[in-house]
Amino acid sequence: MPPSEDALLLLRIVERHLRFTAQQALEKLLKCWIVLANQEPPRSHDLVELAALAEVDLSETLLALQPFAVEARYRDGEFPLPARRELILSNLNELVRVFRDAAECVKDQDR
């Protein structure tokens, strides 16, 4: 295989990992919120279920990360990002900020 094909293959692998990582970050954020509400998070990758349990409204952009939990990791095919990377990261960072602020408030109340 020529170096250009090797490089393209590696880029496809990296893109798949980025998508999976974004989905996993969102899943963990939702589970964090569920734990913060003193509940046991389910053993689930379903973002809709987790968002409902966390009582969090997710943007369509973030909900569109769902296929990257399992399908995109184990099936061949095209799985394009649902939005620009910058938008996805911005949405995730906003959730991190909100959840961190809430966790700090709860922590202060526990003292």
Tab-separated table of C-alpha atoms in Angstrom:
chain	number	residue	atom	x	y	z
A	1	MET	CA	0.000	0.000	0.000
A	2	PRO	CA	1.467	3.421	-0.893
A	3	PRO	CA	2.076	5.924	1.940
A	4	SER	CA	-0.851	8.098	0.821
A	5	GLU	CA	-3.276	5.191	1.234
A	6	ASP	CA	-1.761	4.342	4.628
A	7	ALA	CA	-2.192	7.966	5.702
A	8	LEU	CA	-5.821	8.067	4.548
A	9	LEU	CA	-6.566	4.834	6.384
A	10	LEU	CA	-5.046	6.247	9.577
A	11	LEU	CA	-7.098	9.433	9.209
A	12	ARG	CA	-10.299	7.384	8.908
A	13	ILE	CA	-9.358	5.507	12.094
A	14	VAL	CA	-8.675	8.774	13.922
A	15	GLU	CA	-12.019	10.215	12.811
A	16	ARG	CA	-13.866	7.149	14.077
A	17	HIS	CA	-12.135	7.465	17.453
A	18	LEU	CA	-12.995	11.169	17.669
A	19	ARG	CA	-16.652	10.415	17.058
A	20	PHE	CA	-16.695	7.615	19.618
A	21	THR	CA	-14.906	9.821	22.153
A	22	ALA	CA	-17.458	12.624	21.720
A	23	GLN	CA	-20.323	10.169	22.264
A	24	GLN	CA	-18.597	8.696	25.317
A	25	ALA	CA	-17.971	12.156	26.784
A	26	LEU	CA	-21.666	12.984	26.455
A	27	GLU	CA	-22.691	9.626	27.921
A	28	LYS	CA	-20.419	10.151	30.934
A	29	LEU	CA	-21.684	13.716	31.421
A	30	LEU	CA	-25.270	12.474	31.530
A	31	LYS	CA	-24.364	9.708	33.966
A	32	CYS	CA	-22.582	12.298	36.105
A	33	TRP	CA	-25.788	14.337	36.217
A	34	ILE	CA	-27.801	11.239	37.174
A	35	VAL	CA	-25.360	10.481	40.018
A	36	LEU	CA	-25.526	14.109	41.136
A	37	ALA	CA	-29.290	13.607	41.533
A	38	ASN	CA	-28.448	10.707	43.886
A	39	GLN	CA	-29.613	8.064	41.398
A	40	GLU	CA	-27.916	4.991	40.002
A	41	PRO	CA	-27.133	5.446	36.287
A	42	PRO	CA	-28.169	2.524	34.105
A	43	ARG	CA	-25.696	0.420	32.167
A	44	SER	CA	-26.773	1.960	28.910
A	45	HIS	CA	-25.274	3.810	25.963
A	46	ASP	CA	-28.662	5.214	24.925
A	47	LEU	CA	-28.344	8.994	24.986
A	48	VAL	CA	-32.114	9.553	24.809
A	49	GLU	CA	-32.693	7.301	27.826
A	50	LEU	CA	-29.849	8.882	29.781
A	51	ALA	CA	-30.964	12.424	28.943
A	52	ALA	CA	-34.505	11.579	30.083
A	53	LEU	CA	-33.245	10.164	33.381
A	54	ALA	CA	-31.004	13.192	33.847
A	55	GLU	CA	-33.890	15.487	32.877
A	56	VAL	CA	-31.596	17.262	30.421
A	57	ASP	CA	-32.665	18.579	27.034
A	58	LEU	CA	-29.981	17.758	24.497
A	59	SER	CA	-29.510	19.512	21.187
A	60	GLU	CA	-30.149	17.556	18.010
A	61	THR	CA	-26.415	17.832	17.341
A	62	LEU	CA	-25.559	15.979	20.529
A	63	LEU	CA	-28.345	13.430	20.146
A	64	ALA	CA	-26.987	12.669	16.683
A	65	LEU	CA	-23.844	11.260	18.326
A	66	GLN	CA	-25.837	8.129	19.289
A	67	PRO	CA	-24.628	5.914	16.397
A	68	PHE	CA	-21.044	6.372	17.555
A	69	ALA	CA	-21.679	4.407	20.757
A	70	VAL	CA	-21.759	1.040	19.025
A	71	GLU	CA	-22.758	1.036	15.372
A	72	ALA	CA	-19.912	3.173	14.040
A	73	ARG	CA	-17.362	1.135	15.957
A	74	TYR	CA	-18.429	-2.262	14.688
A	75	ARG	CA	-20.053	-1.710	11.299
A	76	ASP	CA	-18.500	-0.675	8.051
A	77	GLY	CA	-19.910	2.328	6.323
A	78	GLU	CA	-19.975	6.066	6.410
A	79	PHE	CA	-20.781	7.689	9.727
A	80	PRO	CA	-20.262	11.418	9.204
A	81	LEU	CA	-20.236	13.781	12.140
A	82	PRO	CA	-23.653	15.377	12.679
A	83	ALA	CA	-22.112	18.863	12.779
A	84	ARG	CA	-18.788	20.651	12.651
A	85	ARG	CA	-16.327	19.498	15.305
A	86	GLU	CA	-16.255	22.994	16.769
A	87	LEU	CA	-20.018	22.986	17.331
A	88	ILE	CA	-19.979	19.550	18.928
A	89	LEU	CA	-17.130	20.523	21.240
A	90	SER	CA	-18.851	23.795	22.105
A	91	ASN	CA	-22.054	21.925	23.025
A	92	LEU	CA	-20.122	19.421	25.146
A	93	ASN	CA	-18.106	22.149	26.866
A	94	GLU	CA	-21.293	24.018	27.723
A	95	LEU	CA	-22.692	20.878	29.394
A	96	VAL	CA	-19.422	20.405	31.278
A	97	ARG	CA	-19.629	23.989	32.574
A	98	VAL	CA	-23.266	23.659	33.655
A	99	PHE	CA	-22.727	20.267	35.287
A	100	ARG	CA	-19.531	21.397	37.034
A	101	ASP	CA	-21.304	24.457	38.444
A	102	ALA	CA	-24.159	22.266	39.685
A	103	ALA	CA	-21.763	19.750	41.229
A	104	GLU	CA	-19.933	22.567	43.022
A	105	CYS	CA	-23.257	23.855	44.415
A	106	VAL	CA	-24.170	20.399	45.698
A	107	LYS	CA	-20.688	19.984	47.160
A	108	ASP	CA	-21.041	23.294	49.011
A	109	GLN	CA	-24.426	22.194	50.392
A	110	ASP	CA	-22.919	18.904	51.609
A	111	ARG	CA	-20.459	20.769	53.842
